Short mmCIF file of C-alpha atoms in Angstrom, two decimals:
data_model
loop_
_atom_site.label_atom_id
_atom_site.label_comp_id
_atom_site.label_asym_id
_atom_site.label_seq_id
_atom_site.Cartn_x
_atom_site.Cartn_y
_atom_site.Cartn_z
CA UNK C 1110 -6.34 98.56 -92.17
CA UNK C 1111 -6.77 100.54 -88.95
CA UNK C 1112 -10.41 101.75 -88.09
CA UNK C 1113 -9.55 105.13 -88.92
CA UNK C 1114 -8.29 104.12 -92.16
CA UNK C 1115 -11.41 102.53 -93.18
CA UNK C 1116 -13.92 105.88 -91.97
CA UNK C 1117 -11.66 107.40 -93.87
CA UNK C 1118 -11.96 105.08 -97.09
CA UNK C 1119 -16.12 105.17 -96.29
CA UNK C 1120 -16.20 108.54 -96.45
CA UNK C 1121 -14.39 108.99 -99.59
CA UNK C 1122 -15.96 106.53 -101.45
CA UNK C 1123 -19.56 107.82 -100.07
CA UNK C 1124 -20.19 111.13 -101.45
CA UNK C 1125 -22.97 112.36 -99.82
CA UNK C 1126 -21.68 111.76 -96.70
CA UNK C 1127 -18.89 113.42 -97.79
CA UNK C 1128 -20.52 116.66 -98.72
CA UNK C 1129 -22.43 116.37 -95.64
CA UNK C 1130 -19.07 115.98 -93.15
CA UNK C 1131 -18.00 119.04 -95.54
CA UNK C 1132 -21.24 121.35 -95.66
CA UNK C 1133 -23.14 120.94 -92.29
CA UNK C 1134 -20.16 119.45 -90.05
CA UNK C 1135 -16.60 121.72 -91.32
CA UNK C 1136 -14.96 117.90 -91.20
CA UNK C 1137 -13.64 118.65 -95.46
CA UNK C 1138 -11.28 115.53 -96.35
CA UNK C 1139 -10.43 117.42 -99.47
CA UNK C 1140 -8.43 119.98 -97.64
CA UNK C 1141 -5.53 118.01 -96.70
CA UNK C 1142 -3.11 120.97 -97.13
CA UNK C 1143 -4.73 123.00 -93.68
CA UNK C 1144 -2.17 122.41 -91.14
CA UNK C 1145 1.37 122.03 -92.82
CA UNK C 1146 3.79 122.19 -90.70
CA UNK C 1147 2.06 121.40 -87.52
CA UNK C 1148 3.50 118.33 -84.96
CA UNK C 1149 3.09 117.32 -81.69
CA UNK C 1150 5.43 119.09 -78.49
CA UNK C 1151 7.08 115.70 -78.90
CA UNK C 1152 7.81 116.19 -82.01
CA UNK C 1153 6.05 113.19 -82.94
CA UNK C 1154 4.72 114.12 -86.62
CA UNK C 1155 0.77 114.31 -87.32
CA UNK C 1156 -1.39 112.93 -90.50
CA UNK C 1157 -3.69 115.82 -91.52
CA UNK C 1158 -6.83 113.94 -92.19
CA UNK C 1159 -9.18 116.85 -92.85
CA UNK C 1160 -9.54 120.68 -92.81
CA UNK C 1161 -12.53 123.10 -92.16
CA UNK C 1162 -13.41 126.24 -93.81
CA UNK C 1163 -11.52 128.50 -91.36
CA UNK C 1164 -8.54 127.22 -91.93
CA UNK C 1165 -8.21 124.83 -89.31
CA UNK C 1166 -6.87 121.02 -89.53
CA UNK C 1167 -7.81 117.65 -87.83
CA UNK C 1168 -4.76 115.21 -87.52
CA UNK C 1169 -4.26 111.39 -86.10
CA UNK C 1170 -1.71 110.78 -84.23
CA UNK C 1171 0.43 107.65 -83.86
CA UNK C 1172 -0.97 104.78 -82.42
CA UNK C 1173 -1.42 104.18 -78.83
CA UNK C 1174 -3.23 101.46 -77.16
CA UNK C 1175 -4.69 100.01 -80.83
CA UNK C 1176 -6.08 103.44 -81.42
CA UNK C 1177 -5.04 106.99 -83.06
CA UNK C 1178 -6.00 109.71 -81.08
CA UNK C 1179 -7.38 113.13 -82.90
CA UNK C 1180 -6.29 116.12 -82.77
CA UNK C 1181 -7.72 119.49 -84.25
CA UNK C 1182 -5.34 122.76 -84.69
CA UNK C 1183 -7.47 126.04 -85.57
CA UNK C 1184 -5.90 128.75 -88.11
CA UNK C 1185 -6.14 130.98 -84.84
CA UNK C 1186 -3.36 129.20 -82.67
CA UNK C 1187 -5.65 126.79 -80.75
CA UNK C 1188 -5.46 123.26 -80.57
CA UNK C 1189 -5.56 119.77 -78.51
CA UNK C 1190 -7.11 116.26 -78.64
CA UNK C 1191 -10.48 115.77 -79.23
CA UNK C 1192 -11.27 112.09 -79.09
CA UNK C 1193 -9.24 109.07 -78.55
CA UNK C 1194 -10.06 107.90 -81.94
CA UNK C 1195 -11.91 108.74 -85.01
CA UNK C 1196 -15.23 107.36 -84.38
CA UNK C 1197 -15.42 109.08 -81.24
CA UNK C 1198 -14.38 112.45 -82.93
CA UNK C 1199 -16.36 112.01 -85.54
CA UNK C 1200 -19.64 111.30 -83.32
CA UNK C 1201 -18.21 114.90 -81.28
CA UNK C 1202 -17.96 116.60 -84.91
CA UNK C 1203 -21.63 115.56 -85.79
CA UNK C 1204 -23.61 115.72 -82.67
CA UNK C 1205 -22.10 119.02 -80.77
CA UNK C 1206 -20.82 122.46 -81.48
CA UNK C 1207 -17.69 121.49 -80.03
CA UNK C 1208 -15.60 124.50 -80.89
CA UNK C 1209 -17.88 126.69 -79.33
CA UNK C 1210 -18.26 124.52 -76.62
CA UNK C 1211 -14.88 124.63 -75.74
CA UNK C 1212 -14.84 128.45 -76.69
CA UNK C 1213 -17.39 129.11 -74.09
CA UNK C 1214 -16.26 127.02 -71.41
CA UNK C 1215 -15.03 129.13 -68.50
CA UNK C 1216 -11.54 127.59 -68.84
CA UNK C 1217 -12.18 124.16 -69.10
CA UNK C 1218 -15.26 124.02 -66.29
CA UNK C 1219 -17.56 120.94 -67.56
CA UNK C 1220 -20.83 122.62 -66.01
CA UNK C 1221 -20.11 125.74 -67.85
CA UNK C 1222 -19.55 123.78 -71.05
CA UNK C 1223 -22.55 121.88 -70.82
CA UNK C 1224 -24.57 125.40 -70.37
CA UNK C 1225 -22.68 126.19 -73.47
CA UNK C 1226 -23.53 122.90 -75.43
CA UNK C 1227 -27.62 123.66 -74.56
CA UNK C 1228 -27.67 126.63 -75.67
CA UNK C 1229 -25.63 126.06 -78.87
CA UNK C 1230 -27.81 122.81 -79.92
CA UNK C 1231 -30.53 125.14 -79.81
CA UNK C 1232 -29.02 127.81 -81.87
CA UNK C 1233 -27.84 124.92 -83.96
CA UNK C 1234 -31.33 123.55 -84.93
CA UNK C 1235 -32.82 127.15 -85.30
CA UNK C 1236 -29.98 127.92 -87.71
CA UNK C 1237 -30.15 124.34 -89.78
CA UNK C 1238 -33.29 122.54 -89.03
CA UNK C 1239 -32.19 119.72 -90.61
CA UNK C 1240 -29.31 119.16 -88.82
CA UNK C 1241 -30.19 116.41 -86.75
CA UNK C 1242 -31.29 114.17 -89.48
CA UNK C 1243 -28.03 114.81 -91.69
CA UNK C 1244 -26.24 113.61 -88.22
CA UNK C 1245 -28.74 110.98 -88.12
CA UNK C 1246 -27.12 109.98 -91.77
CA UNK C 1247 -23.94 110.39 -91.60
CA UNK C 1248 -23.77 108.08 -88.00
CA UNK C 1249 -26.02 105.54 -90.27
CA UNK C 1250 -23.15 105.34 -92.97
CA UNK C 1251 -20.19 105.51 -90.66
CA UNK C 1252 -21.77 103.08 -88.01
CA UNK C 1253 -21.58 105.61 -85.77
CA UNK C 1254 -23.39 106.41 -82.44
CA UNK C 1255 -26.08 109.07 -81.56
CA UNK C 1256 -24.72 110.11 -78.02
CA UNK C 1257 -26.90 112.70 -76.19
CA UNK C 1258 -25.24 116.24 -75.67
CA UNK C 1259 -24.05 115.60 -72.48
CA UNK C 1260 -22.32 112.72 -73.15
CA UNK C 1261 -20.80 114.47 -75.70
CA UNK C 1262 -19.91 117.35 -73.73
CA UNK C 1263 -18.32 114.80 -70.86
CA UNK C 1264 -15.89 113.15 -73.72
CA UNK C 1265 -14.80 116.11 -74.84
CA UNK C 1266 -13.95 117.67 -71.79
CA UNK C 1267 -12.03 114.53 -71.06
CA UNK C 1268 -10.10 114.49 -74.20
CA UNK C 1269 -9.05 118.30 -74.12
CA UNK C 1270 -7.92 117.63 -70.56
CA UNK C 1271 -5.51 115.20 -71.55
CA UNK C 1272 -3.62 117.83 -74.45
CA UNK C 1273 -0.92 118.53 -72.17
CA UNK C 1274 1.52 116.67 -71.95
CA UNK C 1275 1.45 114.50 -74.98
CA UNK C 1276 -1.30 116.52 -77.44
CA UNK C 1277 -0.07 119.74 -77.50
CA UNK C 1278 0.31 121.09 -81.13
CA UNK C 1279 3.40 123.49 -82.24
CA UNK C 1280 3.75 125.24 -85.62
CA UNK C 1281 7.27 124.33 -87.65
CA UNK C 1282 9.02 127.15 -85.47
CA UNK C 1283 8.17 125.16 -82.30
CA UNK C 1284 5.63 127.81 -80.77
CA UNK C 1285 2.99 125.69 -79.11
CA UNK C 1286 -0.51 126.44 -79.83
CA UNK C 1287 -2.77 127.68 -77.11
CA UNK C 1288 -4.59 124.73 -75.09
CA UNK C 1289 -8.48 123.96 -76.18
CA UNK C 1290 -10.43 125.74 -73.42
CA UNK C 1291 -11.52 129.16 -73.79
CA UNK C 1292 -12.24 131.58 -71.14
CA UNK C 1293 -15.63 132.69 -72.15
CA UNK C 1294 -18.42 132.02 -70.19
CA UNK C 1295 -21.15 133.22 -73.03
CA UNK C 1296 -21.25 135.19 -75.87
CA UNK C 1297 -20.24 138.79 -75.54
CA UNK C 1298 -23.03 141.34 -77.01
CA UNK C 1299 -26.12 140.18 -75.37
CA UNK C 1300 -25.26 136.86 -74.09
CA UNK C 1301 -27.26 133.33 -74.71
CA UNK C 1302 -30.77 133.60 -76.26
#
């Protein structure tokens, strides 16, 4: 049993953590049907593992080096690696707004995104001020670590640097998806508060 397989296997048979991944995280192993379709440039197949609300999918991705990289496609044509394995994605999923980070990341500029990730952790806690103990949980029951942001925000910058050549996602008619970084250097309408 790989590492990923036995998250995987924790998570199911732990359902509060479960519900948490689901609720407070968007990481739903129930919606294993998100992302049909999708493969790798390579055309090296993926394993949907989990969807989110908005339609989007995390996949593994064959082995490589003992480990199965993750990748996440969004229902909006966006996609890429985010960690090398699943405990590392998993500690990005619960301890950073990752999406947005990316979103707001002036094209893939690491000071910009870890503007971004400050001022999303904030919004974060204002919005769910609970948040950081249900992280706290989940890491507890999935052995996982607490990074701080920044480390965060360095890994996952490193990992959506490496989508091309190997990570990038296509849909079943061979369009590739558009790479992880956004252009966005804060929120449109007012900016950061």
């Amino acid at each position: 049993m790989t590492s990923s397989d036995h998250l995987l296997d924790l998570i199911q048979s732990t359902p509060e953590i479960d519900l948490l991944l689901r609720s407070s995280f968007g990481f739903d192993i129930h919606r294993k049907h998100n992302g049909d379709g999708l493969r790798l440039a390579s055309g090296a197949p993926l394993e949907v593992i989990a969807g989110e609300f908005a339609g989007g999918a995390y996949f593994l991705c064959a082995e490589q080096n003992g480990r199965r990289p993750v990748v996440f496609a969004s229902s909006e044509g966006e996609g890429g690696l985010l960690a090398d394995d699943l405990a590392d994605a998993l500690e990005i999923i619960i301890g950073l707004e990752w999406r947005d980070c990316l979103s707001f990341s002036g094209g893939g500029d690491v000071e910009i995104m870890q503007i971004s990730a400050q001022h999303l952790a904030r919004s974060r806690d204002k919005h769910n001020p609970d948040i950081d103990s249900e992280a706290a949980q989940v890491a507890a029951a999935l052995s996982l670590r607490m990074p701080p942001v920044a480390d965060l925000v360095i890994r996952l910058h490193a990992a959506a640097s490496k989508t091309e050549p190997d990570h990038v996602v296509t849909d079943d008619e061979g369009q590739a998806f558009d790479p992880p970084f956004g252009e966005h250097l804060e929120p449109r309408h007012g900016g950061w508060r």
